[in-house]
PDB file of C-alpha atoms in Angstrom:
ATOM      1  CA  UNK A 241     322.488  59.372 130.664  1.00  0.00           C
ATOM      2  CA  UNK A 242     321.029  55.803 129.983  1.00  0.00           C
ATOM      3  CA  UNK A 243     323.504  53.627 128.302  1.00  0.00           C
ATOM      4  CA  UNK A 244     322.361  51.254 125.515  1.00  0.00           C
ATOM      5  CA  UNK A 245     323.741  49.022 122.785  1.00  0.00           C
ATOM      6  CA  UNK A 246     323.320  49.229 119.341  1.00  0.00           C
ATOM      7  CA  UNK A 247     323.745  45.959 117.715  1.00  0.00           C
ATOM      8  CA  UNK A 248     325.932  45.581 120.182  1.00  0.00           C
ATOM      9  CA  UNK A 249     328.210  48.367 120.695  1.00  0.00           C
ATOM     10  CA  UNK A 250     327.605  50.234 123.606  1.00  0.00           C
ATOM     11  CA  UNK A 251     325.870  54.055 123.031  1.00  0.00           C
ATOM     12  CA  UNK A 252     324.561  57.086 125.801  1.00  0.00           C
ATOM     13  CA  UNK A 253     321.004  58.250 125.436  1.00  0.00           C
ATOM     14  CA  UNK A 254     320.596  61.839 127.187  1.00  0.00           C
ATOM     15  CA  UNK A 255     317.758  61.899 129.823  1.00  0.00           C
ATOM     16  CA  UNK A 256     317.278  65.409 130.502  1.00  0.00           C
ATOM     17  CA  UNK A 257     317.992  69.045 128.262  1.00  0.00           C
ATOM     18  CA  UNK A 258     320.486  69.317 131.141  1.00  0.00           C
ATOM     19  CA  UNK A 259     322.705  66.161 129.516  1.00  0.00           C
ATOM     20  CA  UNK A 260     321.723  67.261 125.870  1.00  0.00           C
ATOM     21  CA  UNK A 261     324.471  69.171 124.245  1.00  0.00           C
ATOM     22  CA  UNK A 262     323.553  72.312 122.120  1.00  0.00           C
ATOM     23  CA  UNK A 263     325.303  71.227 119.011  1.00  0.00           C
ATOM     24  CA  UNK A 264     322.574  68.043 119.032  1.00  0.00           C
ATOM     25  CA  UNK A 265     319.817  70.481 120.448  1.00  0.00           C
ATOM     26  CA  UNK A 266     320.074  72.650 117.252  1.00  0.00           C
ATOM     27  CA  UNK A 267     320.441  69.599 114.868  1.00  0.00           C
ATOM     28  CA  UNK A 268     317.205  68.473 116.057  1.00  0.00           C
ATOM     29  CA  UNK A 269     315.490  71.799 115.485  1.00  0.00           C
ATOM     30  CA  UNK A 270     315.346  70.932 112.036  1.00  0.00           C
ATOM     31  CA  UNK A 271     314.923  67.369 112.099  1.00  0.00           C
ATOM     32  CA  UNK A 272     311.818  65.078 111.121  1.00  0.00           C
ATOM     33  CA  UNK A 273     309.053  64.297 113.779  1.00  0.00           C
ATOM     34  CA  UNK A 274     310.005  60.797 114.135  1.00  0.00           C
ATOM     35  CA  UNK A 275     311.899  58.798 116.248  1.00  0.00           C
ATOM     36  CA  UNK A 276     314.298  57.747 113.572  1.00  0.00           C
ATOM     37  CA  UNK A 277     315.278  61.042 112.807  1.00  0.00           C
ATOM     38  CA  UNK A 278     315.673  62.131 116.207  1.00  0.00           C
ATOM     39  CA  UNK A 279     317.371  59.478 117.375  1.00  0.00           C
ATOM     40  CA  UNK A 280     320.154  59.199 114.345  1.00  0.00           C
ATOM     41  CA  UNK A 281     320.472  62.742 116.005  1.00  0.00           C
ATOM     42  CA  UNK A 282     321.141  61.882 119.097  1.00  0.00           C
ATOM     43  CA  UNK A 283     322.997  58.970 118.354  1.00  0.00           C
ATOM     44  CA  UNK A 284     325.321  60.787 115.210  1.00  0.00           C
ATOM     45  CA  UNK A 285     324.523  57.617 113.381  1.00  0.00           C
ATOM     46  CA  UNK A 286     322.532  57.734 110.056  1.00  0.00           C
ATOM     47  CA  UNK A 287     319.352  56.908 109.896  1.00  0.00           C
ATOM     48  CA  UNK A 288     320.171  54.387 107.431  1.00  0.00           C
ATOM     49  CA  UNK A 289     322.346  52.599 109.626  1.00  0.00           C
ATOM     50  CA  UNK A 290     319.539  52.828 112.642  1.00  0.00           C
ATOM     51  CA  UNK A 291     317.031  50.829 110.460  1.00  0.00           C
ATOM     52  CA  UNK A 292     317.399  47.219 110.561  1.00  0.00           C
ATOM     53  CA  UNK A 293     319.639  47.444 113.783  1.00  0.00           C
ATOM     54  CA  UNK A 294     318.646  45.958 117.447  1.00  0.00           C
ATOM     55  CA  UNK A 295     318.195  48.538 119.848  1.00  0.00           C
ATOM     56  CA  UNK A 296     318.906  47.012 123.195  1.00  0.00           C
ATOM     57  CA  UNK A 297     316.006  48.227 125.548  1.00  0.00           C
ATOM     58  CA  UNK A 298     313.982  50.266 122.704  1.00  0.00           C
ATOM     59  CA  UNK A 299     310.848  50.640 124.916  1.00  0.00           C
ATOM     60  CA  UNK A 300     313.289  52.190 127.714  1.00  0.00           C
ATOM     61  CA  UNK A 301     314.949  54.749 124.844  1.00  0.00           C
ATOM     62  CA  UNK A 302     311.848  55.811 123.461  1.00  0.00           C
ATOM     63  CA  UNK A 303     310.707  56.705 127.099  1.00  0.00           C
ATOM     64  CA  UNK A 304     314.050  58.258 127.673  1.00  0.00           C
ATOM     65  CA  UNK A 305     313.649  60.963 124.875  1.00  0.00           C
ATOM     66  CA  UNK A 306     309.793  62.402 126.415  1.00  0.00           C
ATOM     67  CA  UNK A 307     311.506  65.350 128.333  1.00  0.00           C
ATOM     68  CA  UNK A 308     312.101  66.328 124.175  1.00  0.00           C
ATOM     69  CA  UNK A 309     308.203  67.326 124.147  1.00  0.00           C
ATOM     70  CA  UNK A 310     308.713  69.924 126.507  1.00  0.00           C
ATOM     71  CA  UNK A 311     310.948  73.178 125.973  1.00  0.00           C
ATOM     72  CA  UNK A 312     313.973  73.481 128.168  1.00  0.00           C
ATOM     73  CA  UNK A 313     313.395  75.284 131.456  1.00  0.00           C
ATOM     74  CA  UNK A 314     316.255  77.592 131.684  1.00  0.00           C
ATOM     75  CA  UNK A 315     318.521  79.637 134.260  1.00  0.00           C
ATOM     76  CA  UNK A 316     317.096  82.644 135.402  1.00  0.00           C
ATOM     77  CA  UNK A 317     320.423  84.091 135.989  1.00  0.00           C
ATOM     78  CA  UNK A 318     322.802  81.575 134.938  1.00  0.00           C
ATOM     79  CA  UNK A 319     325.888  80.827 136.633  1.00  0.00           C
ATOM     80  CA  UNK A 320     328.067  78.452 134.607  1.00  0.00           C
ATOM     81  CA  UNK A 321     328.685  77.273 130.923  1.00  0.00           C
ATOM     82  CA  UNK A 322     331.023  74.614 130.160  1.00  0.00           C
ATOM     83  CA  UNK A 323     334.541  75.891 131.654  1.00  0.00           C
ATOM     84  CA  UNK A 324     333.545  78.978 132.412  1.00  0.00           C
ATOM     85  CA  UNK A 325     332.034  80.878 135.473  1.00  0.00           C
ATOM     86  CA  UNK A 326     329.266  83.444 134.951  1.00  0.00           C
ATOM     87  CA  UNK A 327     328.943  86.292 137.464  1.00  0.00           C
ATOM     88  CA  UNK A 328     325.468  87.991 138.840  1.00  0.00           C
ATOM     89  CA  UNK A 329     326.898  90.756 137.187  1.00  0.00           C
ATOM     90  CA  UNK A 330     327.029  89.693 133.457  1.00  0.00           C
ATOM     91  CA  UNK A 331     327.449  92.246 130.925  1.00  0.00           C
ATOM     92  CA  UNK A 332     329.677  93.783 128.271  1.00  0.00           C
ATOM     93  CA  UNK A 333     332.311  95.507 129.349  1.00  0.00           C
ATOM     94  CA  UNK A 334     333.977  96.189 125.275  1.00  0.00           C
ATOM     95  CA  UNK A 335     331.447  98.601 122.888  1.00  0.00           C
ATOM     96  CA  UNK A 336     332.631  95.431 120.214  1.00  0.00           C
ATOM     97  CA  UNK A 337     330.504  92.982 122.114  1.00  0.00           C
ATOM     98  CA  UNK A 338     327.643  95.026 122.088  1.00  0.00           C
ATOM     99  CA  UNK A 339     327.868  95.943 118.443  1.00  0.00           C
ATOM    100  CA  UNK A 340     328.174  92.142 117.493  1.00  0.00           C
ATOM    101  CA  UNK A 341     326.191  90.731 119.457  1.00  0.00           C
ATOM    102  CA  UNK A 342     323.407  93.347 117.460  1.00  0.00           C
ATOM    103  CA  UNK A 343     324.628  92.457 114.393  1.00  0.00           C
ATOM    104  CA  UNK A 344     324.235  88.685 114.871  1.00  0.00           C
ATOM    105  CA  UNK A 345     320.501  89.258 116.066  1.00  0.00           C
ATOM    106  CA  UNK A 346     319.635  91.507 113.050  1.00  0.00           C
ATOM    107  CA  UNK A 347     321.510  88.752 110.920  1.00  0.00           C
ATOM    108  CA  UNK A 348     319.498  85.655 112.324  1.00  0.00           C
ATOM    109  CA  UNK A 349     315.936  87.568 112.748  1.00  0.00           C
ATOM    110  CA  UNK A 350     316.137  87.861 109.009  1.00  0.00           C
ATOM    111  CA  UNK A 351     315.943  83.965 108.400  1.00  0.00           C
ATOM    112  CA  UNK A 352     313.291  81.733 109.104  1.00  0.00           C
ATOM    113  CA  UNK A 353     315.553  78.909 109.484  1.00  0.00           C
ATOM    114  CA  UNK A 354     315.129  77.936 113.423  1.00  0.00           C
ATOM    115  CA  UNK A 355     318.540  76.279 113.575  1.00  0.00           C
ATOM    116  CA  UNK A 356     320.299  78.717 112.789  1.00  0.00           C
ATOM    117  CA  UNK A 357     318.447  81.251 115.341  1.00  0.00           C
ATOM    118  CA  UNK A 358     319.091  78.428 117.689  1.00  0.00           C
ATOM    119  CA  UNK A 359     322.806  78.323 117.084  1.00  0.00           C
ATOM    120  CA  UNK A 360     323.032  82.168 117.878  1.00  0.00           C
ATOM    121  CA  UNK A 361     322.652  81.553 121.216  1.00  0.00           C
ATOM    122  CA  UNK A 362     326.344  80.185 121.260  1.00  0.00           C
ATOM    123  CA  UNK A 363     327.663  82.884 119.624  1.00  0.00           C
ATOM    124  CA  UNK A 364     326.237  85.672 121.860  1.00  0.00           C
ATOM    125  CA  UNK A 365     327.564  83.163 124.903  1.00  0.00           C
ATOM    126  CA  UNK A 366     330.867  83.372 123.527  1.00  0.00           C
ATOM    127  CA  UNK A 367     331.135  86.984 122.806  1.00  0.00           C
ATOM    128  CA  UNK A 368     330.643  87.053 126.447  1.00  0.00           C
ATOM    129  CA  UNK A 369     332.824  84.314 127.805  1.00  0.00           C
ATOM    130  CA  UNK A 370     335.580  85.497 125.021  1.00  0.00           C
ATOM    131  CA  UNK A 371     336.024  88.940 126.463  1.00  0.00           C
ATOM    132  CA  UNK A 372     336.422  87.855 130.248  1.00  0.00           C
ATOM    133  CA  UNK A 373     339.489  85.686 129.254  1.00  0.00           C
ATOM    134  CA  UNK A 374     340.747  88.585 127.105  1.00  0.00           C
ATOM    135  CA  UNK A 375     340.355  91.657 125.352  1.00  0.00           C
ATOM    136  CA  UNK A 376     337.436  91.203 122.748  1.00  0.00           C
ATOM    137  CA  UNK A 377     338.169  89.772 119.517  1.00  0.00           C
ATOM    138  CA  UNK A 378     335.717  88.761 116.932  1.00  0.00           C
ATOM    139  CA  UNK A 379     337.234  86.128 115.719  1.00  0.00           C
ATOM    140  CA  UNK A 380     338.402  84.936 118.578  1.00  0.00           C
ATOM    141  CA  UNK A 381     334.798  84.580 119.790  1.00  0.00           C
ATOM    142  CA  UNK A 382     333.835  82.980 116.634  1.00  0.00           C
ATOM    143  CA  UNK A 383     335.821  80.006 117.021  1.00  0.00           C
ATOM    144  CA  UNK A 384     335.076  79.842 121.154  1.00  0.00           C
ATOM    145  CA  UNK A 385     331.176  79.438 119.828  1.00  0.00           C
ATOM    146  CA  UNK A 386     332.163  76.389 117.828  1.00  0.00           C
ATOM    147  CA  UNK A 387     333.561  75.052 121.564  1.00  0.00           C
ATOM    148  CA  UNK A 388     330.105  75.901 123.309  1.00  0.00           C
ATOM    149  CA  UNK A 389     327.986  74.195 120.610  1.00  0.00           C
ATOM    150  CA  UNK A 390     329.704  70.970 122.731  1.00  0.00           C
ATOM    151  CA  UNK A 391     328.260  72.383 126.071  1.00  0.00           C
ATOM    152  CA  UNK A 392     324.924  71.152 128.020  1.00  0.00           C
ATOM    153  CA  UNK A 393     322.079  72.741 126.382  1.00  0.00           C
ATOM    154  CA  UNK A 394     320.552  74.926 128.981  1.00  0.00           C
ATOM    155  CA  UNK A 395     324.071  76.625 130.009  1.00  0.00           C
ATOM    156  CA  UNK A 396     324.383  77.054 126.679  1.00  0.00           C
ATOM    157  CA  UNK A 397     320.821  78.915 126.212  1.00  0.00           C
ATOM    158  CA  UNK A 398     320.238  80.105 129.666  1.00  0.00           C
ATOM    159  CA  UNK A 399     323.967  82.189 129.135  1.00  0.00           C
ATOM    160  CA  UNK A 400     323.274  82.883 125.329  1.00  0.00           C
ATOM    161  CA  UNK A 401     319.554  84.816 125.904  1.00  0.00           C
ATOM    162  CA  UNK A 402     320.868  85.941 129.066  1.00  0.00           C
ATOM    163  CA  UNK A 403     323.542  88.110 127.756  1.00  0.00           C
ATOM    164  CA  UNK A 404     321.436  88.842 124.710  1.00  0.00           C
ATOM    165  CA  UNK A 405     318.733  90.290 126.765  1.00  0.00           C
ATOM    166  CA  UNK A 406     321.519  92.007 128.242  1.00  0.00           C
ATOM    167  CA  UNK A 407     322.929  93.565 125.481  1.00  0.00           C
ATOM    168  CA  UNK A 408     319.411  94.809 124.007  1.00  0.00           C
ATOM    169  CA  UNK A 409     318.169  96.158 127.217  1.00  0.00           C
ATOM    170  CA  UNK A 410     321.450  98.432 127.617  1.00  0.00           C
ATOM    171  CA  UNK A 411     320.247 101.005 124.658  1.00  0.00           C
ATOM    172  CA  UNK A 412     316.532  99.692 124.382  1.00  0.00           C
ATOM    173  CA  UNK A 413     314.873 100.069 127.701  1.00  0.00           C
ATOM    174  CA  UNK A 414     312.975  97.025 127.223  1.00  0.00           C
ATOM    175  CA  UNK A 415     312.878  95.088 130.132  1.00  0.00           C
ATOM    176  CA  UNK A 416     314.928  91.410 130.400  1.00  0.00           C
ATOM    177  CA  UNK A 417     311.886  89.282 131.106  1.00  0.00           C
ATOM    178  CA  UNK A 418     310.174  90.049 128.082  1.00  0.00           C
ATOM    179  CA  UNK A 419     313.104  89.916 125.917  1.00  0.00           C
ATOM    180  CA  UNK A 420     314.138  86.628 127.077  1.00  0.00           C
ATOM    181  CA  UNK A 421     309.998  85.483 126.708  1.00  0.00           C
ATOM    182  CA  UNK A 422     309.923  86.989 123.195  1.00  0.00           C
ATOM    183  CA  UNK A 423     312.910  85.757 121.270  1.00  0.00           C
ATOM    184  CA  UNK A 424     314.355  82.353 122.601  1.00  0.00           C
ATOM    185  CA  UNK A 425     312.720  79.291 121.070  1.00  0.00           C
ATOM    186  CA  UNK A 426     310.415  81.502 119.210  1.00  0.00           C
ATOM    187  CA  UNK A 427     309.098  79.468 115.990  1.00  0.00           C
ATOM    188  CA  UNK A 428     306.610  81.870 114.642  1.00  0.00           C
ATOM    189  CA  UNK A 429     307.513  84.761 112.719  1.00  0.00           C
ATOM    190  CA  UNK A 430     304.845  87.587 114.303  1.00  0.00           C
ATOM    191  CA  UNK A 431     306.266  87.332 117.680  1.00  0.00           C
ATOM    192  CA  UNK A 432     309.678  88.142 116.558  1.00  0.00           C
ATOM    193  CA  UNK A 433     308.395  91.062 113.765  1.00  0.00           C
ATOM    194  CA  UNK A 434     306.640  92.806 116.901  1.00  0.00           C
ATOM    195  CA  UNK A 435     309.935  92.307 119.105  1.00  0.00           C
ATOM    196  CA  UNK A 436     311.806  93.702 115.847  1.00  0.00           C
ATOM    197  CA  UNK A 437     309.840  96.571 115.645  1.00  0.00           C
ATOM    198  CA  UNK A 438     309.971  97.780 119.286  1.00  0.00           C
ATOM    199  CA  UNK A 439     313.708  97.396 119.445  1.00  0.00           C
ATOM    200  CA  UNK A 440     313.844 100.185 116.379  1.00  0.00           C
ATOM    201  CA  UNK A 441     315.104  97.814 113.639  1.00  0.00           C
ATOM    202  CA  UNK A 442     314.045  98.639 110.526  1.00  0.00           C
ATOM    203  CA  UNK A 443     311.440  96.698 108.785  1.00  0.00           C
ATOM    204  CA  UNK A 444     313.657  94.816 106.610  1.00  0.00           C
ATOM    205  CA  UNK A 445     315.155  92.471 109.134  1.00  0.00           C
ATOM    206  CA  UNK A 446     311.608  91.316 110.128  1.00  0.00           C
ATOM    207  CA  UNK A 447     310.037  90.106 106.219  1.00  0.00           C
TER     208      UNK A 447
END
């Protein structure tokens, strides 16, 4: 983190996806391409406030937010999020998990709304992370997703596609590599149809 000042109160700028949390990550999916927009993101200030105020070291925040032109580079098998340790041996151990962690991914590939795909990846993290502390509850594992959107991005999404991939590749044979390639970040609509399709989903959730 880089700290700045903002007509002179003192603000963080994240550096790196690693010091990015996920709630901001997903806000900026659907923001404008501008530094305004990304940076009342970052920030949570409005953009109205932003214009017309003195950004202490501008040049250095501008250069600060580059690593944003890049996607993340994520875990290949993941071993924290947040509070919470992940084993090498990740997986669902109640037949609930697996069944919502389906239903969320037929619910989300039927949107073309990126954010929302995005924020998934919380969810299926928490259905996880929910059922080691516990026995699995849904709702329970709703409102442990709404504490993850506050984690570091790439635990967040390197846990989230992880145990996704997981799940899917337990009745689908598809291997994790090219579920984890084909679905997280994806922005255009073929990839995911063709992913749809193979997993045996009917042709609904992919128009």
């Amino acid at each position: 983190m880089i700290k700045i000042k903002v007509n002179g109160k003192p603000k963080e700028i994240p550096t790196c996806y690693e010091e990015l949390k996920f709630s901001t990550f997903c806000n900026m999916a659907g923001a404008k391409n501008n530094p305004l927009a990304i940076l009342s993101i970052i920030l949570e200030m409005p953009e109205s406030e932003l214009k017309g105020a003195r950004l202490q070291g501008l040049d250095i925040i501008l250069k600060s937010m580059d690593f944003m032109k890049k996607e993340p580079i994520l875990d290949e098998y993941p071993t924290k999020l947040g509070r919470f340790t992940i084993p090498k041996d990740i997986g669902a151990e109640f037949i609930e998990q697996y069944e919502d962690v389906k239903a969320e991914f037929k619910r989300v590939s039927a949107t073309e709304d990126i954010k929302t795909i995005n924020e998934a990846m919380a969810f299926y993290a928490a259905v996880y992370c929910q059922g080691t502390e516990d026995v699995y509850d849904h709702d329970k594992a709703k409102e442990l997703s709404k504490e993850i959107m506050n984690y570091p991005c790439v635990e967040v999404m390197s846990v989230g596609s992880f145990f996704l991939a997981k799940s899917l590749n337990m009745t689908d044979g598809l291997s994790m590599n090219f579920l984890r390639r084909n679905f997280l970040l994806r922005k255009k609509r073929p990839v995911l149809n063709r992913l749809m399709r193979r997993l045996g989903f009917p042709l609904r959730w992919t128009t």
